[in-house]
Amino acid sequence: MGLHILSSGGFLTSLVLSLFMLINVSHAQKQITDSDQDALYFALNLELLSAEHYSYGATGSGVDATAPELARGPTPVGGQKANLDPFFQDIFSQFALIQRGHLRAINRVIQGVERPLLNLSKELAAQVVNNAFRKTLNPPFDPYANSLNYLIWSYVISYFPPPTYVQITPQLKNPIYKSLVAGLLGVASDQETVIRGYLYERRDSLVQPYNVNTSTFIDRISELGNRLGKEGTKIEGLVVSPAQGAEGKIAGNVISADKDSLAYASTLPAILRIVYGTGDEHVPGAFFPDGANGRIARSFLP
């Protein structure tokens, strides 16, 4: 009998310990999942911005018109069809469909996604370009006026996802999220490279009617991004001094990268400072008039 009681006690102790460990593991897993979801939700803001930008530019309508289940929330303001030549109409139509796939993939792992209010207006673009040149351009820059203008404005939009994904990837614990972010990073970087490549090809082309070449436009916009981000030079123009180019040997800079030709990472507050256009992650504006969504972005707001 004594042996039976002792055995029963040992069994109960083991059971309690096992349950305790299971609860702790479940809690830890929940923390990991929450942390990973927060990081991915932050990036989703940028994917939504890209999706709406390319959708409106290529088709004249947003995600609501083609896949409303992928983007609940307020309808973006100011989006319109860009006056694209057939070649770039094809390119950006592809980008719009690619972004729809990104949203669908993210929606599979994050529930309750809501799109923040997005500003896609030509007035915002004009303001950003004025800030970049530190003067008021006349007439105001219109990103929808022609293919080159839209390509320049797409350079701005395409910048945000890659350094965000590079930043959050090492922090992810869940293999599902790691795999998803790796796939998103690869394609987002491809999109940015396509845009930079066509801009590089047109680096000496004048942006009308300003009599300023494309390379100078990209330089000024990149400098503005660095000023707002406050993390040094992480956004580079199409042509740099040879000392700043790959291996310190070349001025052409079709791919922006660090001294080892590795992709730049930007902290999440720095990304907010740039997309808000305020240089302050606590003060929304520009692309996100009411701020970005998700626990990380909202934690900086009053």
PDB file of C-alpha atoms in Angstrom:
ATOM      1  CA  MET A   1       0.000   0.000   0.000  1.00  0.00           C
ATOM      2  CA  GLY A   2       2.805   2.386   0.936  1.00  0.00           C
ATOM      3  CA  LEU A   3       4.516   1.698  -2.357  1.00  0.00           C
ATOM      4  CA  HIS A   4       1.245   2.326  -4.204  1.00  0.00           C
ATOM      5  CA  ILE A   5       0.729   5.662  -2.431  1.00  0.00           C
ATOM      6  CA  LEU A   6       4.325   6.695  -3.138  1.00  0.00           C
ATOM      7  CA  SER A   7       3.952   5.758  -6.793  1.00  0.00           C
ATOM      8  CA  SER A   8       0.674   7.678  -7.025  1.00  0.00           C
ATOM      9  CA  GLY A   9       2.289  10.702  -5.424  1.00  0.00           C
ATOM     10  CA  GLY A  10       5.176  10.542  -7.856  1.00  0.00           C
ATOM     11  CA  PHE A  11       2.766  10.285 -10.755  1.00  0.00           C
ATOM     12  CA  LEU A  12       0.783  13.291  -9.543  1.00  0.00           C
ATOM     13  CA  THR A  13       3.947  15.310  -9.046  1.00  0.00           C
ATOM     14  CA  SER A  14       5.120  14.470 -12.552  1.00  0.00           C
ATOM     15  CA  LEU A  15       1.695  15.337 -13.947  1.00  0.00           C
ATOM     16  CA  VAL A  16       1.641  18.711 -12.191  1.00  0.00           C
ATOM     17  CA  LEU A  17       5.172  19.502 -13.346  1.00  0.00           C
ATOM     18  CA  SER A  18       4.313  18.494 -16.901  1.00  0.00           C
ATOM     19  CA  LEU A  19       1.211  20.684 -16.901  1.00  0.00           C
ATOM     20  CA  PHE A  20       3.196  23.578 -15.443  1.00  0.00           C
ATOM     21  CA  MET A  21       5.848  23.216 -18.127  1.00  0.00           C
ATOM     22  CA  LEU A  22       3.181  22.949 -20.814  1.00  0.00           C
ATOM     23  CA  ILE A  23       1.548  26.156 -19.605  1.00  0.00           C
ATOM     24  CA  ASN A  24       4.914  27.929 -19.599  1.00  0.00           C
ATOM     25  CA  VAL A  25       5.756  26.677 -23.076  1.00  0.00           C
ATOM     26  CA  SER A  26       2.334  27.713 -24.355  1.00  0.00           C
ATOM     27  CA  HIS A  27       2.761  31.141 -22.781  1.00  0.00           C
ATOM     28  CA  ALA A  28       6.229  31.523 -24.280  1.00  0.00           C
ATOM     29  CA  GLN A  29       4.938  30.437 -27.661  1.00  0.00           C
ATOM     30  CA  LYS A  30       2.128  32.974 -27.402  1.00  0.00           C
ATOM     31  CA  GLN A  31       4.670  35.695 -26.603  1.00  0.00           C
ATOM     32  CA  ILE A  32       6.744  34.686 -29.605  1.00  0.00           C
ATOM     33  CA  THR A  33       3.688  34.660 -31.832  1.00  0.00           C
ATOM     34  CA  ASP A  34       2.551  38.065 -30.577  1.00  0.00           C
ATOM     35  CA  SER A  35       6.016  39.527 -31.099  1.00  0.00           C
ATOM     36  CA  ASP A  36       6.270  38.092 -34.598  1.00  0.00           C
ATOM     37  CA  GLN A  37       2.768  39.263 -35.466  1.00  0.00           C
ATOM     38  CA  ASP A  38       3.541  42.776 -34.259  1.00  0.00           C
ATOM     39  CA  ALA A  39       6.611  42.960 -36.487  1.00  0.00           C
ATOM     40  CA  LEU A  40       4.745  41.613 -39.495  1.00  0.00           C
ATOM     41  CA  TYR A  41       1.798  43.933 -38.871  1.00  0.00           C
ATOM     42  CA  PHE A  42       4.205  46.861 -38.933  1.00  0.00           C
ATOM     43  CA  ALA A  43       5.476  45.746 -42.335  1.00  0.00           C
ATOM     44  CA  LEU A  44       1.914  45.234 -43.531  1.00  0.00           C
ATOM     45  CA  ASN A  45       1.366  48.999 -43.359  1.00  0.00           C
ATOM     46  CA  LEU A  46       4.071  49.404 -45.983  1.00  0.00           C
ATOM     47  CA  GLU A  47       2.746  46.556 -48.117  1.00  0.00           C
ATOM     48  CA  LEU A  48      -0.684  48.190 -48.078  1.00  0.00           C
ATOM     49  CA  LEU A  49       0.845  51.505 -49.113  1.00  0.00           C
ATOM     50  CA  SER A  50       2.634  49.786 -52.004  1.00  0.00           C
ATOM     51  CA  ALA A  51      -0.456  47.827 -53.006  1.00  0.00           C
ATOM     52  CA  GLU A  52      -2.676  50.898 -53.158  1.00  0.00           C
ATOM     53  CA  HIS A  53      -0.031  52.992 -54.913  1.00  0.00           C
ATOM     54  CA  TYR A  54       0.502  50.485 -57.716  1.00  0.00           C
ATOM     55  CA  SER A  55      -3.175  49.582 -57.967  1.00  0.00           C
ATOM     56  CA  TYR A  56      -4.325  53.174 -58.384  1.00  0.00           C
ATOM     57  CA  GLY A  57      -1.428  54.080 -60.660  1.00  0.00           C
ATOM     58  CA  ALA A  58      -1.993  51.132 -62.984  1.00  0.00           C
ATOM     59  CA  THR A  59      -5.792  50.840 -62.925  1.00  0.00           C
ATOM     60  CA  GLY A  60      -7.257  53.995 -61.412  1.00  0.00           C
ATOM     61  CA  SER A  61      -8.838  52.044 -58.550  1.00  0.00           C
ATOM     62  CA  GLY A  62      -7.590  50.568 -55.313  1.00  0.00           C
ATOM     63  CA  VAL A  63      -7.546  47.195 -53.621  1.00  0.00           C
ATOM     64  CA  ASP A  64     -11.162  47.732 -52.542  1.00  0.00           C
ATOM     65  CA  ALA A  65     -12.247  47.376 -56.165  1.00  0.00           C
ATOM     66  CA  THR A  66     -10.360  44.158 -56.875  1.00  0.00           C
ATOM     67  CA  ALA A  67      -9.915  42.333 -53.567  1.00  0.00           C
ATOM     68  CA  PRO A  68     -11.869  44.084 -50.794  1.00  0.00           C
ATOM     69  CA  GLU A  69     -11.391  41.156 -48.428  1.00  0.00           C
ATOM     70  CA  LEU A  70      -7.655  41.923 -48.308  1.00  0.00           C
ATOM     71  CA  ALA A  71      -7.834  45.515 -47.096  1.00  0.00           C
ATOM     72  CA  ARG A  72     -10.542  46.506 -44.660  1.00  0.00           C
ATOM     73  CA  GLY A  73     -10.440  50.059 -43.376  1.00  0.00           C
ATOM     74  CA  PRO A  74     -10.757  53.603 -44.713  1.00  0.00           C
ATOM     75  CA  THR A  75     -10.440  54.105 -48.461  1.00  0.00           C
ATOM     76  CA  PRO A  76      -7.169  55.816 -49.476  1.00  0.00           C
ATOM     77  CA  VAL A  77      -7.399  59.448 -50.515  1.00  0.00           C
ATOM     78  CA  GLY A  78      -5.941  61.015 -53.637  1.00  0.00           C
ATOM     79  CA  GLY A  79      -5.095  57.917 -55.648  1.00  0.00           C
ATOM     80  CA  GLN A  80      -5.546  58.132 -59.418  1.00  0.00           C
ATOM     81  CA  LYS A  81      -4.573  56.488 -62.685  1.00  0.00           C
ATOM     82  CA  ALA A  82      -1.109  57.470 -63.884  1.00  0.00           C
ATOM     83  CA  ASN A  83      -0.547  58.511 -67.495  1.00  0.00           C
ATOM     84  CA  LEU A  84       1.746  55.583 -68.309  1.00  0.00           C
ATOM     85  CA  ASP A  85       3.192  54.507 -71.640  1.00  0.00           C
ATOM     86  CA  PRO A  86       2.449  50.883 -72.648  1.00  0.00           C
ATOM     87  CA  PHE A  87       5.750  49.553 -71.292  1.00  0.00           C
ATOM     88  CA  PHE A  88       5.344  50.995 -67.800  1.00  0.00           C
ATOM     89  CA  GLN A  89       1.621  50.280 -67.823  1.00  0.00           C
ATOM     90  CA  ASP A  90       2.590  46.624 -68.112  1.00  0.00           C
ATOM     91  CA  ILE A  91       5.302  46.857 -65.428  1.00  0.00           C
ATOM     92  CA  PHE A  92       3.119  48.544 -62.837  1.00  0.00           C
ATOM     93  CA  SER A  93       0.111  46.354 -63.617  1.00  0.00           C
ATOM     94  CA  GLN A  94       2.353  43.431 -62.698  1.00  0.00           C
ATOM     95  CA  PHE A  95       3.414  45.193 -59.493  1.00  0.00           C
ATOM     96  CA  ALA A  96      -0.223  45.805 -58.538  1.00  0.00           C
ATOM     97  CA  LEU A  97      -1.060  42.112 -58.889  1.00  0.00           C
ATOM     98  CA  ILE A  98       2.106  41.093 -57.040  1.00  0.00           C
ATOM     99  CA  GLN A  99       1.112  43.286 -54.116  1.00  0.00           C
ATOM    100  CA  ARG A 100      -2.300  41.652 -53.996  1.00  0.00           C
ATOM    101  CA  GLY A 101      -0.524  38.330 -53.508  1.00  0.00           C
ATOM    102  CA  HIS A 102       1.547  39.802 -50.687  1.00  0.00           C
ATOM    103  CA  LEU A 103      -1.570  40.986 -48.882  1.00  0.00           C
ATOM    104  CA  ARG A 104      -3.207  37.579 -49.265  1.00  0.00           C
ATOM    105  CA  ALA A 105      -0.130  35.810 -47.871  1.00  0.00           C
ATOM    106  CA  ILE A 106       0.018  38.110 -44.844  1.00  0.00           C
ATOM    107  CA  ASN A 107      -3.722  37.809 -44.233  1.00  0.00           C
ATOM    108  CA  ARG A 108      -3.297  34.062 -43.876  1.00  0.00           C
ATOM    109  CA  VAL A 109      -1.203  34.476 -40.726  1.00  0.00           C
ATOM    110  CA  ILE A 110      -2.531  37.718 -39.228  1.00  0.00           C
ATOM    111  CA  GLN A 111      -6.173  38.087 -38.297  1.00  0.00           C
ATOM    112  CA  GLY A 112      -8.154  41.303 -38.002  1.00  0.00           C
ATOM    113  CA  VAL A 113      -5.970  43.321 -40.357  1.00  0.00           C
ATOM    114  CA  GLU A 114      -7.194  46.864 -40.959  1.00  0.00           C
ATOM    115  CA  ARG A 115      -5.760  49.313 -43.458  1.00  0.00           C
ATOM    116  CA  PRO A 116      -4.828  52.711 -42.023  1.00  0.00           C
ATOM    117  CA  LEU A 117      -5.844  55.879 -43.820  1.00  0.00           C
ATOM    118  CA  LEU A 118      -3.405  56.367 -46.717  1.00  0.00           C
ATOM    119  CA  ASN A 119      -2.649  59.588 -48.577  1.00  0.00           C
ATOM    120  CA  LEU A 120      -1.774  58.958 -52.237  1.00  0.00           C
ATOM    121  CA  SER A 121      -2.498  62.475 -53.456  1.00  0.00           C
ATOM    122  CA  LYS A 122      -0.482  64.447 -55.967  1.00  0.00           C
ATOM    123  CA  GLU A 123      -0.529  67.285 -53.433  1.00  0.00           C
ATOM    124  CA  LEU A 124       1.460  65.129 -51.013  1.00  0.00           C
ATOM    125  CA  ALA A 125       3.942  64.232 -53.750  1.00  0.00           C
ATOM    126  CA  ALA A 126       4.389  67.911 -54.597  1.00  0.00           C
ATOM    127  CA  GLN A 127       4.972  68.737 -50.933  1.00  0.00           C
ATOM    128  CA  VAL A 128       7.553  65.955 -50.538  1.00  0.00           C
ATOM    129  CA  VAL A 129       9.441  67.045 -53.655  1.00  0.00           C
ATOM    130  CA  ASN A 130       9.356  70.685 -52.516  1.00  0.00           C
ATOM    131  CA  ASN A 131      10.815  69.600 -49.178  1.00  0.00           C
ATOM    132  CA  ALA A 132      13.459  67.574 -50.990  1.00  0.00           C
ATOM    133  CA  PHE A 133      14.545  70.563 -53.094  1.00  0.00           C
ATOM    134  CA  ARG A 134      14.025  72.997 -50.193  1.00  0.00           C
ATOM    135  CA  LYS A 135      11.997  75.236 -52.483  1.00  0.00           C
ATOM    136  CA  THR A 136       8.599  75.331 -54.165  1.00  0.00           C
ATOM    137  CA  LEU A 137       8.623  73.899 -57.673  1.00  0.00           C
ATOM    138  CA  ASN A 138       6.385  75.527 -60.259  1.00  0.00           C
ATOM    139  CA  PRO A 139       4.258  73.872 -61.483  1.00  0.00           C
ATOM    140  CA  PRO A 140       3.850  71.446 -58.576  1.00  0.00           C
ATOM    141  CA  PHE A 141       5.330  68.006 -59.185  1.00  0.00           C
ATOM    142  CA  ASP A 142       2.597  65.620 -60.364  1.00  0.00           C
ATOM    143  CA  PRO A 143       3.472  61.926 -59.911  1.00  0.00           C
ATOM    144  CA  TYR A 144       0.617  60.835 -62.169  1.00  0.00           C
ATOM    145  CA  ALA A 145       1.451  63.108 -65.118  1.00  0.00           C
ATOM    146  CA  ASN A 146       3.716  60.732 -67.046  1.00  0.00           C
ATOM    147  CA  SER A 147       5.785  57.562 -66.797  1.00  0.00           C
ATOM    148  CA  LEU A 148       8.977  59.233 -65.556  1.00  0.00           C
ATOM    149  CA  ASN A 149       7.202  61.143 -62.795  1.00  0.00           C
ATOM    150  CA  TYR A 150       5.408  57.996 -61.669  1.00  0.00           C
ATOM    151  CA  LEU A 151       8.693  56.077 -61.741  1.00  0.00           C
ATOM    152  CA  ILE A 152      10.292  58.728 -59.525  1.00  0.00           C
ATOM    153  CA  TRP A 153       7.387  58.611 -57.069  1.00  0.00           C
ATOM    154  CA  SER A 154       7.456  54.802 -57.102  1.00  0.00           C
ATOM    155  CA  TYR A 155      11.104  55.047 -56.047  1.00  0.00           C
ATOM    156  CA  VAL A 156       9.861  56.666 -52.847  1.00  0.00           C
ATOM    157  CA  ILE A 157       7.216  53.991 -52.221  1.00  0.00           C
ATOM    158  CA  SER A 158       9.461  51.044 -53.090  1.00  0.00           C
ATOM    159  CA  TYR A 159      12.146  52.065 -50.612  1.00  0.00           C
ATOM    160  CA  PHE A 160      10.213  51.354 -47.413  1.00  0.00           C
ATOM    161  CA  PRO A 161       9.642  47.555 -47.285  1.00  0.00           C
ATOM    162  CA  PRO A 162      13.203  46.194 -47.867  1.00  0.00           C
ATOM    163  CA  PRO A 163      15.027  47.881 -44.936  1.00  0.00           C
ATOM    164  CA  THR A 164      12.052  47.075 -42.713  1.00  0.00           C
ATOM    165  CA  TYR A 165      12.242  43.367 -43.539  1.00  0.00           C
ATOM    166  CA  VAL A 166      16.025  43.340 -43.118  1.00  0.00           C
ATOM    167  CA  GLN A 167      15.521  44.886 -39.668  1.00  0.00           C
ATOM    168  CA  ILE A 168      12.818  42.532 -38.386  1.00  0.00           C
ATOM    169  CA  THR A 169      14.077  39.251 -39.849  1.00  0.00           C
ATOM    170  CA  PRO A 170      16.675  38.484 -37.120  1.00  0.00           C
ATOM    171  CA  GLN A 171      14.037  39.110 -34.438  1.00  0.00           C
ATOM    172  CA  LEU A 172      11.530  36.561 -35.736  1.00  0.00           C
ATOM    173  CA  LYS A 173      11.225  33.246 -33.899  1.00  0.00           C
ATOM    174  CA  ASN A 174       8.399  31.469 -35.671  1.00  0.00           C
ATOM    175  CA  PRO A 175       9.588  29.610 -38.808  1.00  0.00           C
ATOM    176  CA  ILE A 176       6.310  30.390 -40.583  1.00  0.00           C
ATOM    177  CA  TYR A 177       6.911  34.110 -40.185  1.00  0.00           C
ATOM    178  CA  LYS A 178      10.585  33.778 -41.090  1.00  0.00           C
ATOM    179  CA  SER A 179       9.723  32.012 -44.323  1.00  0.00           C
ATOM    180  CA  LEU A 180       7.012  34.535 -45.187  1.00  0.00           C
ATOM    181  CA  VAL A 181       9.221  37.551 -44.522  1.00  0.00           C
ATOM    182  CA  ALA A 182      12.059  36.037 -46.560  1.00  0.00           C
ATOM    183  CA  GLY A 183       9.691  35.708 -49.510  1.00  0.00           C
ATOM    184  CA  LEU A 184       8.346  39.227 -49.065  1.00  0.00           C
ATOM    185  CA  LEU A 185      11.842  40.693 -48.767  1.00  0.00           C
ATOM    186  CA  GLY A 186      13.010  38.984 -51.936  1.00  0.00           C
ATOM    187  CA  VAL A 187      10.201  40.353 -54.074  1.00  0.00           C
ATOM    188  CA  ALA A 188      10.175  43.811 -52.446  1.00  0.00           C
ATOM    189  CA  SER A 189      13.894  44.110 -53.179  1.00  0.00           C
ATOM    190  CA  ASP A 190      13.264  42.990 -56.756  1.00  0.00           C
ATOM    191  CA  GLN A 191      10.647  45.721 -57.180  1.00  0.00           C
ATOM    192  CA  GLU A 192      12.983  48.374 -55.817  1.00  0.00           C
ATOM    193  CA  THR A 193      15.778  47.154 -58.100  1.00  0.00           C
ATOM    194  CA  VAL A 194      13.540  47.243 -61.175  1.00  0.00           C
ATOM    195  CA  ILE A 195      12.574  50.825 -60.376  1.00  0.00           C
ATOM    196  CA  ARG A 196      16.149  51.920 -59.665  1.00  0.00           C
ATOM    197  CA  GLY A 197      17.316  50.190 -62.836  1.00  0.00           C
ATOM    198  CA  TYR A 198      14.917  52.080 -65.086  1.00  0.00           C
ATOM    199  CA  LEU A 199      15.691  55.316 -63.265  1.00  0.00           C
ATOM    200  CA  TYR A 200      19.415  54.696 -63.707  1.00  0.00           C
ATOM    201  CA  GLU A 201      18.844  54.211 -67.415  1.00  0.00           C
ATOM    202  CA  ARG A 202      17.115  57.618 -67.426  1.00  0.00           C
ATOM    203  CA  ARG A 203      19.478  59.317 -64.973  1.00  0.00           C
ATOM    204  CA  ASP A 204      20.366  62.068 -67.455  1.00  0.00           C
ATOM    205  CA  SER A 205      16.804  62.556 -68.708  1.00  0.00           C
ATOM    206  CA  LEU A 206      15.297  65.899 -67.766  1.00  0.00           C
ATOM    207  CA  VAL A 207      12.211  65.954 -65.574  1.00  0.00           C
ATOM    208  CA  GLN A 208       9.942  68.436 -67.300  1.00  0.00           C
ATOM    209  CA  PRO A 209       9.338  71.309 -66.985  1.00  0.00           C
ATOM    210  CA  TYR A 210      11.981  71.781 -64.274  1.00  0.00           C
ATOM    211  CA  ASN A 211      15.105  71.336 -66.419  1.00  0.00           C
ATOM    212  CA  VAL A 212      16.519  69.079 -63.690  1.00  0.00           C
ATOM    213  CA  ASN A 213      17.737  65.593 -64.513  1.00  0.00           C
ATOM    214  CA  THR A 214      16.401  62.398 -62.970  1.00  0.00           C
ATOM    215  CA  SER A 215      19.581  61.692 -61.029  1.00  0.00           C
ATOM    216  CA  THR A 216      19.311  65.028 -59.228  1.00  0.00           C
ATOM    217  CA  PHE A 217      15.664  64.346 -58.373  1.00  0.00           C
ATOM    218  CA  ILE A 218      16.607  61.007 -56.823  1.00  0.00           C
ATOM    219  CA  ASP A 219      19.550  62.580 -54.969  1.00  0.00           C
ATOM    220  CA  ARG A 220      17.329  65.224 -53.393  1.00  0.00           C
ATOM    221  CA  ILE A 221      14.615  62.735 -52.440  1.00  0.00           C
ATOM    222  CA  SER A 222      17.207  60.376 -50.944  1.00  0.00           C
ATOM    223  CA  GLU A 223      18.769  63.199 -48.935  1.00  0.00           C
ATOM    224  CA  LEU A 224      15.337  64.117 -47.575  1.00  0.00           C
ATOM    225  CA  GLY A 225      14.758  60.520 -46.496  1.00  0.00           C
ATOM    226  CA  ASN A 226      18.084  60.473 -44.673  1.00  0.00           C
ATOM    227  CA  ARG A 227      17.305  63.769 -42.935  1.00  0.00           C
ATOM    228  CA  LEU A 228      13.939  62.481 -41.765  1.00  0.00           C
ATOM    229  CA  GLY A 229      15.201  59.026 -40.769  1.00  0.00           C
ATOM    230  CA  LYS A 230      18.083  60.406 -38.676  1.00  0.00           C
ATOM    231  CA  GLU A 231      20.192  57.272 -39.043  1.00  0.00           C
ATOM    232  CA  GLY A 232      22.915  58.557 -41.336  1.00  0.00           C
ATOM    233  CA  THR A 233      23.086  57.710 -45.028  1.00  0.00           C
ATOM    234  CA  LYS A 234      20.940  54.672 -45.721  1.00  0.00           C
ATOM    235  CA  ILE A 235      19.150  55.954 -48.818  1.00  0.00           C
ATOM    236  CA  GLU A 236      21.473  56.504 -51.751  1.00  0.00           C
ATOM    237  CA  GLY A 237      21.138  58.146 -55.133  1.00  0.00           C
ATOM    238  CA  LEU A 238      21.734  56.633 -58.549  1.00  0.00           C
ATOM    239  CA  VAL A 239      25.219  58.110 -58.894  1.00  0.00           C
ATOM    240  CA  VAL A 240      27.621  58.600 -55.990  1.00  0.00           C
ATOM    241  CA  SER A 241      31.277  59.459 -55.583  1.00  0.00           C
ATOM    242  CA  PRO A 242      33.436  56.450 -56.527  1.00  0.00           C
ATOM    243  CA  ALA A 243      34.543  56.171 -52.899  1.00  0.00           C
ATOM    244  CA  GLN A 244      30.916  55.519 -51.920  1.00  0.00           C
ATOM    245  CA  GLY A 245      30.215  53.043 -54.718  1.00  0.00           C
ATOM    246  CA  ALA A 246      30.700  49.279 -54.669  1.00  0.00           C
ATOM    247  CA  GLU A 247      34.148  48.439 -53.265  1.00  0.00           C
ATOM    248  CA  GLY A 248      34.949  52.153 -53.357  1.00  0.00           C
ATOM    249  CA  LYS A 249      35.679  51.894 -57.064  1.00  0.00           C
ATOM    250  CA  ILE A 250      32.661  53.046 -59.093  1.00  0.00           C
ATOM    251  CA  ALA A 251      30.206  55.929 -59.269  1.00  0.00           C
ATOM    252  CA  GLY A 252      27.266  54.020 -60.712  1.00  0.00           C
ATOM    253  CA  ASN A 253      24.922  53.003 -57.920  1.00  0.00           C
ATOM    254  CA  VAL A 254      22.016  51.107 -59.447  1.00  0.00           C
ATOM    255  CA  ILE A 255      21.742  49.046 -56.233  1.00  0.00           C
ATOM    256  CA  SER A 256      21.904  50.887 -52.927  1.00  0.00           C
ATOM    257  CA  ALA A 257      23.895  48.963 -50.311  1.00  0.00           C
ATOM    258  CA  ASP A 258      26.420  49.369 -47.492  1.00  0.00           C
ATOM    259  CA  LYS A 259      30.229  49.190 -47.736  1.00  0.00           C
ATOM    260  CA  ASP A 260      30.062  45.395 -47.994  1.00  0.00           C
ATOM    261  CA  SER A 261      27.258  45.615 -50.571  1.00  0.00           C
ATOM    262  CA  LEU A 262      24.748  44.285 -48.048  1.00  0.00           C
ATOM    263  CA  ALA A 263      21.194  45.586 -47.825  1.00  0.00           C
ATOM    264  CA  TYR A 264      20.584  48.366 -45.336  1.00  0.00           C
ATOM    265  CA  ALA A 265      18.379  47.832 -42.293  1.00  0.00           C
ATOM    266  CA  SER A 266      16.426  50.712 -40.773  1.00  0.00           C
ATOM    267  CA  THR A 267      14.920  50.766 -37.319  1.00  0.00           C
ATOM    268  CA  LEU A 268      11.143  50.848 -37.194  1.00  0.00           C
ATOM    269  CA  PRO A 269      11.041  54.323 -35.602  1.00  0.00           C
ATOM    270  CA  ALA A 270      13.230  55.590 -38.464  1.00  0.00           C
ATOM    271  CA  ILE A 271      10.820  54.145 -41.026  1.00  0.00           C
ATOM    272  CA  LEU A 272       7.939  55.906 -39.265  1.00  0.00           C
ATOM    273  CA  ARG A 273       9.850  59.188 -39.210  1.00  0.00           C
ATOM    274  CA  ILE A 274      10.191  58.976 -42.999  1.00  0.00           C
ATOM    275  CA  VAL A 275       6.721  57.736 -43.985  1.00  0.00           C
ATOM    276  CA  TYR A 276       5.139  60.307 -41.659  1.00  0.00           C
ATOM    277  CA  GLY A 277       7.251  63.012 -43.300  1.00  0.00           C
ATOM    278  CA  THR A 278       7.693  64.688 -39.919  1.00  0.00           C
ATOM    279  CA  GLY A 279      11.025  63.311 -38.758  1.00  0.00           C
ATOM    280  CA  ASP A 280       9.214  62.214 -35.593  1.00  0.00           C
ATOM    281  CA  GLU A 281       7.717  58.761 -35.060  1.00  0.00           C
ATOM    282  CA  HIS A 282       5.263  60.309 -32.597  1.00  0.00           C
ATOM    283  CA  VAL A 283       3.765  62.716 -35.148  1.00  0.00           C
ATOM    284  CA  PRO A 284       1.888  61.125 -38.076  1.00  0.00           C
ATOM    285  CA  GLY A 285       1.436  62.718 -41.460  1.00  0.00           C
ATOM    286  CA  ALA A 286       2.321  62.361 -45.154  1.00  0.00           C
ATOM    287  CA  PHE A 287       1.421  58.834 -46.314  1.00  0.00           C
ATOM    288  CA  PHE A 288      -0.234  57.983 -42.964  1.00  0.00           C
ATOM    289  CA  PRO A 289      -2.255  61.040 -41.849  1.00  0.00           C
ATOM    290  CA  ASP A 290      -3.682  59.218 -38.818  1.00  0.00           C
ATOM    291  CA  GLY A 291      -0.633  57.052 -38.193  1.00  0.00           C
ATOM    292  CA  ALA A 292       0.181  53.477 -39.144  1.00  0.00           C
ATOM    293  CA  ASN A 293      -1.685  50.549 -37.589  1.00  0.00           C
ATOM    294  CA  GLY A 294      -0.521  47.737 -35.332  1.00  0.00           C
ATOM    295  CA  ARG A 295       0.811  47.637 -31.787  1.00  0.00           C
ATOM    296  CA  ILE A 296       4.330  48.844 -32.657  1.00  0.00           C
ATOM    297  CA  ALA A 297       3.286  51.882 -34.683  1.00  0.00           C
ATOM    298  CA  ARG A 298       0.451  52.828 -32.318  1.00  0.00           C
ATOM    299  CA  SER A 299       2.771  52.611 -29.300  1.00  0.00           C
ATOM    300  CA  PHE A 300       4.509  55.797 -30.455  1.00  0.00           C
ATOM    301  CA  LEU A 301       1.285  57.797 -30.708  1.00  0.00           C
ATOM    302  CA  PRO A 302      -0.190  59.790 -27.805  1.00  0.00           C
TER     303      PRO A 302
END
